[in-house]
Amino acid sequence: MRKSVFLLVLLLNLSIGFSQANLLNTKSSYELETVSKIEEGAEFKPLDYAKVSDEDIVFSYTTWEVMDLNERVNFPFLYPIDIYSVTPDRKPLIHYLIDGVRSFEFPAYFNDTFTEEISDEEFENIQVYKVLKPGVDADGITEGKEHFDIAGSWRAHLESLGYEFPEEEWVTYDPSSTEFLELEDNLKVDEYQRKWNAVAASLMPDTDFNSAEFEYSDVRKYIIKGVWYFDRIATELKFRPIAIGPVALSAEDKFAQTNDDTGSADDSGDDGGFGAFFDDEPEEEVAEEEVAEEDSETDSFASMSDEPAVDSDKEYTPMFWVFYPEAREVLSQAYAFNQKNMSKPFSFDRLINSRRFSATIYKEANVYQDRDIRDYISKNALMQLLESDRIKEKIRNKEQDMWSY
């Protein structure tokens, strides 16, 4: 009986591995098309989460973390950015998220509360960088923002193009008005500006915009919303990912990178477009001494990086949000590159659920409308990092307290 079980497990492991044996056994180069590919027709289901009742949850905390793709331990989520230079089975996480939304495997949302779903047309527009041209005075050509300056406001010009504004709150905050400039809620600023930009893009000609296509290399970070909870039945602290969203280059930074003769991004500009924030160095130039020791991160919390990743001047605004449990079916069949054993890749679902990544907490659910660390500790990256560690230690100590008598 034990021998049969052993053989079954062995065959299962062989079946889900990449076909490296083809490379070793073939005698013709024409037979190399299946190298490093998962066997066709293979279907793998994500491991079901255990059912949890409210009575079994002793305590729980909701946190938001930022995964910086500049960190080497997070490279499996970023690469390959050029999917045509490697075998067809190797694609970055963003590919599967976008493809899953496009193929209606799961929906995309504008927020992490999943109340505002993104339509198909809006989702395609998200993947195009569009920035209104600033225009040049006295050049005899009226383009971009000059139309609003001449009309006196965004609303006046858009109404002249035939747009009928709905009776909604965002309409009262014209981007050129004092009320909009004095709006302190950053989430509302991003939401309202996005809606004004969408109306402008749908009515104004392409000649009024600078445009560029979204590329996989534009993704610089991922935001992961999750719940830490102590299961009374399992008597252990567990993590359950709830939402994930890719943070990409802002439109301004995208064009700065495109126009840079050296090919490197100028990250000093203001946030816009997708609302991304990221470090000054591109991912290709990460110093060797900054490499994370991924093997030593066996504890769940050990994967939370101690690298500063909080910028008070920019928002953590993903291109879109995905309800993670809905995406598990797709991500369990999407494989990341395993540097230590190419024949045994890890699915993205396994990497995320087992927390094989480096991330920093930047917000936790709290009585202050879930404000993030930068709202009460501004312009001090060190103190922001220490506060992030305090939240991490609070959850860790809460688990330890469960074993105190």
PDB file of C-alpha atoms in Angstrom, residues 81-304:
ATOM      1  CA  ILE A  81       9.351  41.458 -19.156  1.00  0.00           C
ATOM      2  CA  ASP A  82      10.063  40.325 -22.732  1.00  0.00           C
ATOM      3  CA  ILE A  83       8.022  37.139 -23.045  1.00  0.00           C
ATOM      4  CA  TYR A  84       9.209  36.518 -26.604  1.00  0.00           C
ATOM      5  CA  SER A  85      12.811  35.972 -25.558  1.00  0.00           C
ATOM      6  CA  VAL A  86      12.020  32.904 -23.420  1.00  0.00           C
ATOM      7  CA  THR A  87       9.941  29.726 -23.696  1.00  0.00           C
ATOM      8  CA  PRO A  88       6.140  30.180 -23.924  1.00  0.00           C
ATOM      9  CA  ASP A  89       5.499  28.877 -20.404  1.00  0.00           C
ATOM     10  CA  ARG A  90       7.395  31.751 -18.765  1.00  0.00           C
ATOM     11  CA  LYS A  91       5.386  34.924 -18.229  1.00  0.00           C
ATOM     12  CA  PRO A  92       5.248  37.549 -15.450  1.00  0.00           C
ATOM     13  CA  LEU A  93       2.414  37.820 -12.948  1.00  0.00           C
ATOM     14  CA  ILE A  94       0.948  40.890 -14.661  1.00  0.00           C
ATOM     15  CA  HIS A  95       0.406  38.857 -17.844  1.00  0.00           C
ATOM     16  CA  TYR A  96      -1.860  36.383 -16.059  1.00  0.00           C
ATOM     17  CA  LEU A  97      -3.776  39.117 -14.242  1.00  0.00           C
ATOM     18  CA  ILE A  98      -4.478  41.042 -17.442  1.00  0.00           C
ATOM     19  CA  ASP A  99      -5.209  37.915 -19.448  1.00  0.00           C
ATOM     20  CA  GLY A 100      -7.545  36.635 -16.726  1.00  0.00           C
ATOM     21  CA  VAL A 101      -9.585  39.839 -16.801  1.00  0.00           C
ATOM     22  CA  ARG A 102      -9.692  39.910 -20.597  1.00  0.00           C
ATOM     23  CA  SER A 103     -10.830  36.283 -20.791  1.00  0.00           C
ATOM     24  CA  PHE A 104     -13.534  36.928 -18.147  1.00  0.00           C
ATOM     25  CA  GLU A 105     -11.945  34.530 -15.642  1.00  0.00           C
ATOM     26  CA  PHE A 106     -12.370  37.204 -12.970  1.00  0.00           C
ATOM     27  CA  PRO A 107     -13.339  40.907 -12.915  1.00  0.00           C
ATOM     28  CA  ALA A 108     -11.150  43.922 -12.190  1.00  0.00           C
ATOM     29  CA  TYR A 109     -12.086  46.726  -9.808  1.00  0.00           C
ATOM     30  CA  PHE A 110     -11.113  50.325  -9.231  1.00  0.00           C
ATOM     31  CA  ASN A 111     -10.987  49.841  -5.451  1.00  0.00           C
ATOM     32  CA  ASP A 112     -10.057  47.173  -2.919  1.00  0.00           C
ATOM     33  CA  THR A 113     -13.607  47.036  -1.549  1.00  0.00           C
ATOM     34  CA  PHE A 114     -14.813  45.643  -4.892  1.00  0.00           C
ATOM     35  CA  THR A 115     -17.722  48.078  -5.227  1.00  0.00           C
ATOM     36  CA  GLU A 116     -16.693  49.685  -8.527  1.00  0.00           C
ATOM     37  CA  GLU A 117     -16.092  47.174 -11.293  1.00  0.00           C
ATOM     38  CA  ILE A 118     -14.061  48.180 -14.340  1.00  0.00           C
ATOM     39  CA  SER A 119     -15.837  47.793 -17.665  1.00  0.00           C
ATOM     40  CA  ASP A 120     -14.148  46.145 -20.647  1.00  0.00           C
ATOM     41  CA  GLU A 121     -13.614  49.485 -22.385  1.00  0.00           C
ATOM     42  CA  GLU A 122     -12.226  51.106 -19.236  1.00  0.00           C
ATOM     43  CA  PHE A 123      -9.876  48.175 -18.700  1.00  0.00           C
ATOM     44  CA  GLU A 124      -8.417  48.554 -22.180  1.00  0.00           C
ATOM     45  CA  ASN A 125      -8.024  52.306 -21.638  1.00  0.00           C
ATOM     46  CA  ILE A 126      -6.081  51.629 -18.439  1.00  0.00           C
ATOM     47  CA  GLN A 127      -3.411  49.947 -20.538  1.00  0.00           C
ATOM     48  CA  VAL A 128      -2.814  53.051 -22.625  1.00  0.00           C
ATOM     49  CA  TYR A 129      -0.863  55.992 -21.251  1.00  0.00           C
ATOM     50  CA  LYS A 130      -2.596  59.207 -22.244  1.00  0.00           C
ATOM     51  CA  VAL A 131      -1.501  62.633 -21.056  1.00  0.00           C
ATOM     52  CA  LEU A 132      -2.970  65.897 -22.214  1.00  0.00           C
ATOM     53  CA  LYS A 133      -0.418  67.999 -24.049  1.00  0.00           C
ATOM     54  CA  PRO A 134       0.456  71.133 -22.082  1.00  0.00           C
ATOM     55  CA  GLY A 135       0.356  73.248 -25.233  1.00  0.00           C
ATOM     56  CA  VAL A 136       2.658  76.101 -26.139  1.00  0.00           C
ATOM     57  CA  ASP A 137       1.395  79.664 -25.900  1.00  0.00           C
ATOM     58  CA  ALA A 138       1.470  81.868 -28.983  1.00  0.00           C
ATOM     59  CA  ASP A 139       2.403  79.048 -31.329  1.00  0.00           C
ATOM     60  CA  GLY A 140      -0.827  79.388 -33.282  1.00  0.00           C
ATOM     61  CA  ILE A 141      -1.953  75.855 -32.310  1.00  0.00           C
ATOM     62  CA  THR A 142      -4.534  75.123 -29.623  1.00  0.00           C
ATOM     63  CA  GLU A 143      -4.060  71.666 -28.157  1.00  0.00           C
ATOM     64  CA  GLY A 144      -4.343  69.732 -24.936  1.00  0.00           C
ATOM     65  CA  LYS A 145      -4.841  71.779 -21.789  1.00  0.00           C
ATOM     66  CA  GLU A 146      -5.019  75.003 -23.770  1.00  0.00           C
ATOM     67  CA  HIS A 147      -8.622  74.141 -24.622  1.00  0.00           C
ATOM     68  CA  PHE A 148      -9.558  74.261 -20.934  1.00  0.00           C
ATOM     69  CA  ASP A 149      -7.682  77.511 -20.373  1.00  0.00           C
ATOM     70  CA  ILE A 150      -9.531  79.181 -23.237  1.00  0.00           C
ATOM     71  CA  ALA A 151     -12.927  77.811 -22.157  1.00  0.00           C
ATOM     72  CA  GLY A 152     -12.285  78.739 -18.517  1.00  0.00           C
ATOM     73  CA  SER A 153     -12.831  75.235 -17.116  1.00  0.00           C
ATOM     74  CA  TRP A 154     -12.827  71.550 -17.999  1.00  0.00           C
ATOM     75  CA  ARG A 155     -16.600  71.380 -17.806  1.00  0.00           C
ATOM     76  CA  ALA A 156     -17.167  74.309 -20.171  1.00  0.00           C
ATOM     77  CA  HIS A 157     -14.980  72.791 -22.890  1.00  0.00           C
ATOM     78  CA  LEU A 158     -16.353  69.255 -22.526  1.00  0.00           C
ATOM     79  CA  GLU A 159     -19.931  70.549 -22.632  1.00  0.00           C
ATOM     80  CA  SER A 160     -19.062  72.406 -25.823  1.00  0.00           C
ATOM     81  CA  LEU A 161     -18.118  69.022 -27.303  1.00  0.00           C
ATOM     82  CA  GLY A 162     -21.587  67.695 -26.468  1.00  0.00           C
ATOM     83  CA  TYR A 163     -21.007  65.856 -23.194  1.00  0.00           C
ATOM     84  CA  GLU A 164     -23.943  65.781 -20.756  1.00  0.00           C
ATOM     85  CA  PHE A 165     -22.674  65.592 -17.200  1.00  0.00           C
ATOM     86  CA  PRO A 166     -24.500  63.327 -14.728  1.00  0.00           C
ATOM     87  CA  GLU A 167     -25.648  64.556 -11.332  1.00  0.00           C
ATOM     88  CA  GLU A 168     -22.746  63.038  -9.411  1.00  0.00           C
ATOM     89  CA  GLU A 169     -20.337  64.393  -6.808  1.00  0.00           C
ATOM     90  CA  TRP A 170     -17.225  64.341  -8.998  1.00  0.00           C
ATOM     91  CA  VAL A 171     -18.826  66.764 -11.442  1.00  0.00           C
ATOM     92  CA  THR A 172     -18.797  69.519  -8.805  1.00  0.00           C
ATOM     93  CA  TYR A 173     -14.995  69.290  -8.539  1.00  0.00           C
ATOM     94  CA  ASP A 174     -13.709  70.712 -11.802  1.00  0.00           C
ATOM     95  CA  PRO A 175      -9.915  70.056 -12.030  1.00  0.00           C
ATOM     96  CA  SER A 176      -9.345  73.745 -12.707  1.00  0.00           C
ATOM     97  CA  SER A 177     -11.429  74.895  -9.729  1.00  0.00           C
ATOM     98  CA  THR A 178     -10.221  75.985  -6.302  1.00  0.00           C
ATOM     99  CA  GLU A 179     -12.419  73.347  -4.652  1.00  0.00           C
ATOM    100  CA  PHE A 180     -10.565  70.578  -6.465  1.00  0.00           C
ATOM    101  CA  LEU A 181      -7.127  72.005  -5.631  1.00  0.00           C
ATOM    102  CA  GLU A 182      -8.074  72.262  -1.940  1.00  0.00           C
ATOM    103  CA  LEU A 183      -9.493  68.735  -1.776  1.00  0.00           C
ATOM    104  CA  GLU A 184      -7.488  66.905   0.914  1.00  0.00           C
ATOM    105  CA  ASP A 185      -8.802  63.387   0.390  1.00  0.00           C
ATOM    106  CA  ASN A 186      -6.186  61.867  -1.927  1.00  0.00           C
ATOM    107  CA  LEU A 187      -8.412  58.940  -2.840  1.00  0.00           C
ATOM    108  CA  LYS A 188     -11.145  61.293  -4.025  1.00  0.00           C
ATOM    109  CA  VAL A 189      -8.620  63.404  -5.912  1.00  0.00           C
ATOM    110  CA  ASP A 190      -7.426  60.326  -7.821  1.00  0.00           C
ATOM    111  CA  GLU A 191     -10.971  59.083  -8.428  1.00  0.00           C
ATOM    112  CA  TYR A 192     -12.333  62.429  -9.633  1.00  0.00           C
ATOM    113  CA  GLN A 193      -9.311  63.167 -11.836  1.00  0.00           C
ATOM    114  CA  ARG A 194      -9.602  59.717 -13.385  1.00  0.00           C
ATOM    115  CA  LYS A 195     -13.239  60.352 -14.299  1.00  0.00           C
ATOM    116  CA  TRP A 196     -12.488  63.772 -15.787  1.00  0.00           C
ATOM    117  CA  ASN A 197      -9.606  62.275 -17.788  1.00  0.00           C
ATOM    118  CA  ALA A 198     -11.853  59.483 -19.072  1.00  0.00           C
ATOM    119  CA  VAL A 199     -14.431  61.978 -20.328  1.00  0.00           C
ATOM    120  CA  ALA A 200     -11.735  64.102 -21.974  1.00  0.00           C
ATOM    121  CA  ALA A 201     -10.151  61.066 -23.644  1.00  0.00           C
ATOM    122  CA  SER A 202     -13.524  59.932 -25.022  1.00  0.00           C
ATOM    123  CA  LEU A 203     -14.342  63.307 -26.598  1.00  0.00           C
ATOM    124  CA  MET A 204     -11.093  65.046 -27.485  1.00  0.00           C
ATOM    125  CA  PRO A 205      -9.039  63.949 -30.514  1.00  0.00           C
ATOM    126  CA  ASP A 206      -5.818  61.957 -30.126  1.00  0.00           C
ATOM    127  CA  THR A 207      -3.841  64.975 -31.308  1.00  0.00           C
ATOM    128  CA  ASP A 208      -4.525  66.575 -27.917  1.00  0.00           C
ATOM    129  CA  PHE A 209      -2.715  63.749 -26.096  1.00  0.00           C
ATOM    130  CA  ASN A 210       0.687  62.167 -25.781  1.00  0.00           C
ATOM    131  CA  SER A 211       0.092  58.410 -25.943  1.00  0.00           C
ATOM    132  CA  ALA A 212       2.094  55.255 -25.228  1.00  0.00           C
ATOM    133  CA  GLU A 213       1.227  51.580 -24.815  1.00  0.00           C
ATOM    134  CA  PHE A 214       1.517  49.814 -21.476  1.00  0.00           C
ATOM    135  CA  GLU A 215       4.405  47.334 -21.189  1.00  0.00           C
ATOM    136  CA  TYR A 216       5.081  44.611 -18.634  1.00  0.00           C
ATOM    137  CA  SER A 217       8.260  46.430 -17.581  1.00  0.00           C
ATOM    138  CA  ASP A 218       6.123  49.373 -16.439  1.00  0.00           C
ATOM    139  CA  VAL A 219       4.938  47.418 -13.392  1.00  0.00           C
ATOM    140  CA  ARG A 220       7.106  48.391 -10.443  1.00  0.00           C
ATOM    141  CA  LYS A 221       5.169  47.171  -7.403  1.00  0.00           C
ATOM    142  CA  TYR A 222       2.245  45.092  -6.214  1.00  0.00           C
ATOM    143  CA  ILE A 223      -0.140  46.005  -3.436  1.00  0.00           C
ATOM    144  CA  ILE A 224      -1.453  43.071  -1.424  1.00  0.00           C
ATOM    145  CA  LYS A 225      -4.387  43.420   0.936  1.00  0.00           C
ATOM    146  CA  GLY A 226      -4.693  40.537   3.357  1.00  0.00           C
ATOM    147  CA  VAL A 227      -6.044  39.378   6.679  1.00  0.00           C
ATOM    148  CA  TRP A 228      -3.935  37.972   9.502  1.00  0.00           C
ATOM    149  CA  TYR A 229      -6.054  35.867  11.874  1.00  0.00           C
ATOM    150  CA  PHE A 230      -5.537  33.392  14.683  1.00  0.00           C
ATOM    151  CA  ASP A 231      -7.446  30.173  14.091  1.00  0.00           C
ATOM    152  CA  ARG A 232      -8.624  28.676  17.375  1.00  0.00           C
ATOM    153  CA  ILE A 233      -9.037  25.215  15.841  1.00  0.00           C
ATOM    154  CA  ALA A 234      -5.647  25.121  14.091  1.00  0.00           C
ATOM    155  CA  THR A 235      -4.061  27.101  16.982  1.00  0.00           C
ATOM    156  CA  GLU A 236      -1.897  29.129  14.626  1.00  0.00           C
ATOM    157  CA  LEU A 237      -1.644  32.533  13.018  1.00  0.00           C
ATOM    158  CA  LYS A 238      -2.620  32.457   9.357  1.00  0.00           C
ATOM    159  CA  PHE A 239      -2.536  34.871   6.443  1.00  0.00           C
ATOM    160  CA  ARG A 240      -5.237  35.060   3.804  1.00  0.00           C
ATOM    161  CA  PRO A 241      -4.675  37.329   0.740  1.00  0.00           C
ATOM    162  CA  ILE A 242      -7.820  39.255  -0.136  1.00  0.00           C
ATOM    163  CA  ALA A 243      -6.854  41.563  -2.987  1.00  0.00           C
ATOM    164  CA  ILE A 244      -3.880  42.228  -5.242  1.00  0.00           C
ATOM    165  CA  GLY A 245      -3.174  45.127  -7.573  1.00  0.00           C
ATOM    166  CA  PRO A 246      -0.231  46.059  -9.834  1.00  0.00           C
ATOM    167  CA  VAL A 247       1.311  49.501  -9.442  1.00  0.00           C
ATOM    168  CA  ALA A 248       2.770  50.832 -12.691  1.00  0.00           C
ATOM    169  CA  LEU A 249       4.708  53.835 -13.861  1.00  0.00           C
ATOM    170  CA  SER A 250       2.788  57.079 -13.868  1.00  0.00           C
ATOM    171  CA  ALA A 251       2.038  58.527 -17.278  1.00  0.00           C
ATOM    172  CA  GLU A 252       4.477  61.408 -16.717  1.00  0.00           C
ATOM    173  CA  ASP A 253       7.273  59.051 -15.715  1.00  0.00           C
ATOM    174  CA  LYS A 254       6.486  56.779 -18.644  1.00  0.00           C
ATOM    175  CA  PHE A 255       7.055  59.606 -21.111  1.00  0.00           C
ATOM    176  CA  ALA A 256      10.112  60.809 -19.206  1.00  0.00           C
ATOM    177  CA  GLN A 257      11.565  57.312 -19.516  1.00  0.00           C
ATOM    178  CA  THR A 258      10.683  57.099 -23.209  1.00  0.00           C
ATOM    179  CA  ASN A 259      12.287  60.464 -23.981  1.00  0.00           C
ATOM    180  CA  ASP A 260      15.411  59.856 -21.905  1.00  0.00           C
ATOM    181  CA  ASP A 261      18.397  59.322 -24.190  1.00  0.00           C
ATOM    182  CA  THR A 262      19.983  56.972 -21.677  1.00  0.00           C
ATOM    183  CA  GLY A 263      16.864  54.832 -21.504  1.00  0.00           C
ATOM    184  CA  SER A 264      16.492  55.240 -17.719  1.00  0.00           C
ATOM    185  CA  ALA A 265      13.381  56.583 -16.047  1.00  0.00           C
ATOM    186  CA  ASP A 266      13.251  59.994 -14.425  1.00  0.00           C
ATOM    187  CA  ASP A 267      11.311  59.203 -11.266  1.00  0.00           C
ATOM    188  CA  SER A 268      11.486  62.674  -9.789  1.00  0.00           C
ATOM    189  CA  GLY A 269       8.280  63.879 -11.402  1.00  0.00           C
ATOM    190  CA  ASP A 270       4.897  64.218  -9.750  1.00  0.00           C
ATOM    191  CA  ASP A 271       2.531  61.306  -9.528  1.00  0.00           C
ATOM    192  CA  GLY A 272      -0.142  60.904 -12.164  1.00  0.00           C
ATOM    193  CA  GLY A 273      -1.761  58.432 -14.501  1.00  0.00           C
ATOM    194  CA  PHE A 274      -1.641  55.187 -12.560  1.00  0.00           C
ATOM    195  CA  GLY A 275      -0.493  56.831  -9.328  1.00  0.00           C
ATOM    196  CA  ALA A 276       2.631  54.667  -8.984  1.00  0.00           C
ATOM    197  CA  PHE A 277       5.480  55.290  -6.573  1.00  0.00           C
ATOM    198  CA  PHE A 278       8.856  53.645  -6.939  1.00  0.00           C
ATOM    199  CA  ASP A 279      12.565  54.013  -6.298  1.00  0.00           C
ATOM    200  CA  ASP A 280      14.976  55.998  -8.438  1.00  0.00           C
ATOM    201  CA  GLU A 281      16.867  52.959  -9.695  1.00  0.00           C
ATOM    202  CA  PRO A 282      15.403  50.647 -12.351  1.00  0.00           C
ATOM    203  CA  GLU A 283      15.105  47.008 -11.455  1.00  0.00           C
ATOM    204  CA  GLU A 284      18.019  46.012 -13.708  1.00  0.00           C
ATOM    205  CA  GLU A 285      20.506  47.961 -11.580  1.00  0.00           C
ATOM    206  CA  VAL A 286      19.852  46.539  -8.131  1.00  0.00           C
ATOM    207  CA  ALA A 287      23.141  46.390  -6.240  1.00  0.00           C
ATOM    208  CA  GLU A 288      24.444  42.982  -5.299  1.00  0.00           C
ATOM    209  CA  GLU A 289      24.758  43.929  -1.625  1.00  0.00           C
ATOM    210  CA  GLU A 290      21.016  44.661  -1.504  1.00  0.00           C
ATOM    211  CA  VAL A 291      20.035  41.127  -2.484  1.00  0.00           C
ATOM    212  CA  ALA A 292      17.531  39.629  -0.029  1.00  0.00           C
ATOM    213  CA  GLU A 293      18.380  36.285   1.553  1.00  0.00           C
ATOM    214  CA  GLU A 294      15.218  34.524   0.461  1.00  0.00           C
ATOM    215  CA  ASP A 295      16.188  31.132   1.878  1.00  0.00           C
ATOM    216  CA  SER A 296      16.404  32.457   5.433  1.00  0.00           C
ATOM    217  CA  GLU A 297      12.843  33.756   5.301  1.00  0.00           C
ATOM    218  CA  THR A 298      11.097  30.682   6.617  1.00  0.00           C
ATOM    219  CA  ASP A 299       8.822  32.478   9.036  1.00  0.00           C
ATOM    220  CA  SER A 300       5.711  34.083   7.573  1.00  0.00           C
ATOM    221  CA  PHE A 301       6.583  37.494   8.942  1.00  0.00           C
ATOM    222  CA  ALA A 302      10.237  37.143   8.041  1.00  0.00           C
ATOM    223  CA  SER A 303       9.300  37.841   4.429  1.00  0.00           C
ATOM    224  CA  MET A 304       8.274  41.383   5.347  1.00  0.00           C
TER     225      MET A 304
END
